[in-house]
Rosetta silent file (secondary structure, phi, psi, omega in degrees, C-alpha in Angstrom):
SEQUENCE: MNPTRESLLKGVLAALAFFLFTGVVTGVVQTPLFERMVPRTPLDYAFLVLTSLLVGAYVTQRTMQPDCGSDRCAYGGALGGFLAVACPHCNAILVALFSSSWLATYVDPIRPLFGLLAVGALGGIIYYRR
SCORE:     score description
SCORE:     0.000 S_00000001
   1 L     0.000  127.080  175.229  -41.699  -83.883  118.610 S_00000001
   2 L   -97.426  127.140 -178.751  -42.049  -82.281  121.989 S_00000001
   3 L   -70.014  143.792  176.149  -45.632  -81.521  122.947 S_00000001
   4 L   -83.435  167.313  178.734  -46.524  -77.946  123.786 S_00000001
   5 H   -62.348  -38.860 -179.865  -48.378  -76.983  126.926 S_00000001
   6 H   -65.743  -42.671 -179.681  -51.490  -76.258  124.838 S_00000001
   7 H   -68.794  -36.658  175.877  -51.438  -79.655  123.114 S_00000001
   8 H   -64.498  -41.162  178.502  -50.929  -81.447  126.451 S_00000001
   9 H   -62.481  -44.326  178.552  -53.843  -79.535  127.965 S_00000001
  10 H   -63.147  -39.706  178.527  -56.095  -80.484  125.034 S_00000001
  11 H   -64.991  -43.237  178.814  -55.028  -84.120  125.356 S_00000001
  12 H   -65.095  -42.145  178.683  -55.716  -84.226  129.090 S_00000001
  13 H   -65.083  -39.661  178.153  -59.116  -82.572  128.623 S_00000001
  14 H   -65.063  -42.194  179.258  -60.010  -85.022  125.833 S_00000001
  15 H   -63.599  -44.526  178.965  -58.979  -87.999  127.984 S_00000001
  16 H   -65.686  -41.819  179.404  -61.001  -86.739  130.958 S_00000001
  17 H   -63.849  -43.514  178.922  -64.022  -85.940  128.785 S_00000001
  18 H   -63.820  -44.245  179.929  -63.934  -89.379  127.156 S_00000001
  19 H   -60.414  -49.793 -177.167  -63.518  -91.078  130.537 S_00000001
  20 H   -67.730  -46.781 -178.916  -66.371  -89.187  132.186 S_00000001
  21 H   -62.572  -52.619 -177.624  -68.782  -89.339  129.245 S_00000001
  22 H   -65.439  -43.412 -179.228  -68.189  -93.008  128.476 S_00000001
  23 H   -62.579  -41.328 -179.050  -67.993  -94.016  132.128 S_00000001
  24 H   -75.030  -45.541 -177.317  -71.241  -92.288  133.098 S_00000001
  25 H   -64.771  -36.619 -178.758  -73.235  -93.228  129.983 S_00000001
  26 H   -87.480  -10.352  179.222  -72.213  -96.891  130.168 S_00000001
  27 L    83.626    7.749  176.664  -72.632  -97.129  133.933 S_00000001
  28 L   -68.635  -40.629  172.815  -69.020  -98.119  134.617 S_00000001
  29 L   -87.985  118.010 -175.341  -68.751  -94.999  136.773 S_00000001
  30 L   -69.248  129.496  175.895  -71.515  -95.397  139.337 S_00000001
  31 L  -137.221  162.847  176.826  -74.053  -92.599  139.410 S_00000001
  32 L   -78.273    2.885 -177.439  -77.570  -92.292  140.829 S_00000001
  33 L   -68.100  -44.928  178.032  -78.911  -91.864  137.259 S_00000001
  34 L  -161.016  165.147  178.719  -79.390  -95.574  136.583 S_00000001
  35 L  -105.811  130.070  178.988  -78.143  -98.995  137.611 S_00000001
  36 L   -69.125  134.728 -175.488  -76.069 -100.996  135.157 S_00000001
  37 L   -86.289  -20.759  177.481  -77.672 -104.372  134.394 S_00000001
  38 L  -103.970  131.722 -178.516  -74.410 -106.169  133.542 S_00000001
  39 L   -59.648  143.078  175.557  -71.889 -106.432  136.394 S_00000001
  40 L   -73.276  139.916  178.837  -68.806 -104.239  136.129 S_00000001
  41 L  -121.366  161.514  174.781  -65.604 -106.181  135.625 S_00000001
  42 H   -58.579  -30.180  178.254  -61.951 -105.223  135.994 S_00000001
  43 H   -66.152  -35.731  175.818  -61.716 -105.552  132.215 S_00000001
  44 H   -60.670  -46.668  179.260  -64.356 -102.816  131.810 S_00000001
  45 H   -65.387  -39.688 -179.858  -62.296 -100.474  133.940 S_00000001
  46 H   -63.455  -45.643  179.807  -59.076 -101.421  132.136 S_00000001
  47 H   -67.743  -35.624  177.787  -60.557 -100.737  128.695 S_00000001
  48 H   -64.704  -46.610 -179.403  -62.104  -97.476  129.865 S_00000001
  49 H   -67.180  -46.813 -179.079  -58.817  -96.206  131.299 S_00000001
  50 H   -62.200  -45.653 -179.882  -56.682  -97.429  128.371 S_00000001
  51 H   -64.530  -40.216  177.921  -59.010  -96.014  125.742 S_00000001
  52 H   -61.964  -45.536  179.034  -59.228  -92.693  127.591 S_00000001
  53 H   -63.015  -40.867  179.959  -55.444  -92.436  127.833 S_00000001
  54 H   -69.787  -35.522  174.801  -55.031  -93.304  124.158 S_00000001
  55 H   -63.204  -43.091  177.024  -57.674  -90.765  123.127 S_00000001
  56 H   -62.453  -42.526  178.319  -55.787  -88.145  125.141 S_00000001
  57 H   -65.382  -38.642  178.806  -52.476  -89.148  123.548 S_00000001
  58 H   -64.432  -45.674 -179.671  -54.054  -89.038  120.105 S_00000001
  59 H   -63.884  -41.010  176.698  -55.493  -85.557  120.662 S_00000001
  60 H   -59.157  -47.634 -179.882  -52.139  -84.349  121.997 S_00000001
  61 H   -65.646  -40.956 -177.058  -50.385  -85.739  118.934 S_00000001
  62 H   -64.936  -36.292 -179.024  -53.056  -84.484  116.555 S_00000001
  63 H   -74.083  -16.105  179.967  -52.811  -80.891  117.782 S_00000001
  64 H   -89.495  -11.860 -177.664  -49.052  -80.841  117.160 S_00000001
  65 L  -109.622  136.833 -176.930  -49.306  -81.790  113.480 S_00000001
  66 L   -67.004  -39.089 -179.816  -50.652  -79.417  110.851 S_00000001
  67 L  -147.141  114.119 -179.296  -52.373  -82.119  108.766 S_00000001
  68 L  -101.285   -3.607 -175.889  -52.795  -85.723  109.820 S_00000001
  69 L    83.720 -150.525 -175.137  -55.239  -86.753  107.138 S_00000001
  70 L   -73.425  146.418  178.740  -58.320  -88.722  108.003 S_00000001
  71 L  -107.137   16.046 -175.674  -59.283  -89.421  111.594 S_00000001
  72 H   -59.403  -40.198 -178.882  -61.564  -92.397  110.840 S_00000001
  73 H   -63.971  -40.568  178.892  -59.271  -94.904  112.554 S_00000001
  74 H   -68.106  -40.509  177.152  -59.210  -92.838  115.745 S_00000001
  75 H   -63.975  -40.503  177.235  -62.989  -92.402  115.705 S_00000001
  76 H   -63.540  -39.140  177.212  -63.368  -96.135  115.199 S_00000001
  77 H   -64.422  -41.591  177.968  -61.036  -96.781  118.121 S_00000001
  78 H   -65.915  -40.692  177.448  -63.023  -94.473  120.368 S_00000001
  79 H   -64.516  -41.613  177.389  -66.279  -96.119  119.293 S_00000001
  80 H   -62.663  -38.815  176.099  -64.795  -99.557  119.926 S_00000001
  81 H   -63.698  -37.848  176.654  -63.698  -98.437  123.389 S_00000001
  82 H   -64.762  -46.881 -179.326  -67.224  -97.252  124.090 S_00000001
  83 H   -66.182  -28.087 -179.349  -68.732 -100.544  122.918 S_00000001
  84 H   -67.085  -30.761 -177.744  -66.204 -102.521  124.963 S_00000001
  85 H  -107.328   -5.313 -177.288  -67.492 -101.106  128.239 S_00000001
  86 L   -70.864  145.144  175.518  -71.123 -100.499  127.280 S_00000001
  87 L   -83.190  114.697 -176.923  -73.857 -102.515  128.932 S_00000001
  88 L   -64.850  -22.929  179.637  -75.677 -104.266  126.087 S_00000001
  89 L   -84.676  -19.561 -174.831  -78.907 -104.407  128.115 S_00000001
  90 L   -92.456  -15.460 -177.215  -78.836 -100.726  129.057 S_00000001
  91 L   -83.064  103.716 -173.995  -78.493  -99.276  125.557 S_00000001
  92 H   -61.713  -35.883 -179.468  -82.080  -98.517  124.559 S_00000001
  93 H   -66.442  -46.852  179.580  -81.255  -98.045  120.880 S_00000001
  94 H   -66.105  -38.730  178.687  -79.512 -101.402  120.580 S_00000001
  95 H   -64.362  -40.395  178.898  -82.239 -103.151  122.578 S_00000001
  96 H   -65.827  -36.373 -179.044  -84.907 -101.652  120.310 S_00000001
  97 H   -77.863  -39.888 -168.451  -83.048 -102.755  117.193 S_00000001
  98 H  -119.886  -17.964 -174.931  -81.891 -106.224  118.215 S_00000001
  99 L    85.272  147.892 -175.666  -83.618 -107.306  121.481 S_00000001
 100 H   -69.927  -31.454  179.257  -81.914 -107.832  124.795 S_00000001
 101 H   -68.531  -38.852  177.515  -81.699 -111.612  124.427 S_00000001
 102 H   -64.729  -43.364  179.352  -79.836 -111.291  121.101 S_00000001
 103 H   -63.147  -42.884 -179.699  -77.480 -108.722  122.637 S_00000001
 104 H   -66.563  -34.747 -177.778  -76.845 -110.905  125.681 S_00000001
 105 H   -77.669  -43.207 -170.264  -76.204 -113.955  123.526 S_00000001
 106 H  -108.200  -34.138 -174.703  -74.056 -112.484  120.766 S_00000001
 107 H   -89.909  -44.652 -176.559  -72.740 -109.041  121.748 S_00000001
 108 H   -56.645  -41.907 -179.933  -71.923 -109.366  125.444 S_00000001
 109 H   -67.272  -22.339 -177.956  -69.410 -112.212  124.961 S_00000001
 110 H  -102.088    8.789  177.142  -67.425 -110.265  122.333 S_00000001
 111 H   -56.355  -40.019  176.872  -67.205 -106.961  124.211 S_00000001
 112 H   -61.720  -29.844  176.391  -63.554 -107.672  125.144 S_00000001
 113 H   -65.250  -40.007  174.824  -62.803 -108.037  121.435 S_00000001
 114 H   -58.566  -41.304  179.211  -64.154 -104.526  120.878 S_00000001
 115 H   -64.796  -43.803  178.482  -61.780 -103.307  123.574 S_00000001
 116 H   -63.556  -41.667  177.824  -58.779 -105.040  122.053 S_00000001
 117 H   -64.953  -39.352  179.475  -59.609 -103.646  118.618 S_00000001
 118 H   -64.241  -48.679  179.907  -60.067 -100.156  120.074 S_00000001
 119 H   -63.423  -41.254  178.750  -56.756 -100.200  121.928 S_00000001
 120 H   -64.051  -42.580  179.995  -55.038 -101.661  118.874 S_00000001
 121 H   -65.782  -48.434 -179.363  -56.509  -99.070  116.504 S_00000001
 122 H   -66.907  -44.047  177.767  -55.704  -96.098  118.713 S_00000001
 123 H   -62.769  -39.736  179.606  -52.259  -97.403  119.643 S_00000001
 124 H   -65.225  -43.198 -179.469  -51.501  -98.177  116.008 S_00000001
 125 H   -68.097  -36.217  178.169  -52.491  -94.749  114.741 S_00000001
 126 H   -67.040  -43.875  179.286  -50.468  -93.033  117.479 S_00000001
 127 H   -64.951  -43.525 -177.362  -47.429  -95.182  116.683 S_00000001
 128 H   -63.998  -37.662 -175.285  -47.805  -94.721  112.928 S_00000001
 129 L   -91.242    5.042 -176.729  -48.071  -90.916  113.178 S_00000001
 130 L   -66.895    0.000    0.000  -45.223  -90.373  115.644 S_00000001
């Protein structure tokens, strides 16, 4: 399948939107809105870029097929990519539900696992649907 100009444009816009939204909300992309409490690591940037590219590739692929079925795996991959780069101390909802000490103890160490699962899920669905 050769992608059309329209499907490529949608994929690029989806990748940029995911990158900007996730990067700004999680504090990986520095803004004057707030300061991230967990230091940024090269792994955060790698997962943000990889997940953004895979979301763009998925959207490009999805727009070229009339019916792909359920998109739950792709949504899960995008959510996993978000959680992989998110600051567990900065997320007010998670802090309210679990406390910052619980998040720092149990969630922060497994953030790279979320990233690996996200990349694997998105890459797998793109490969499977090619």
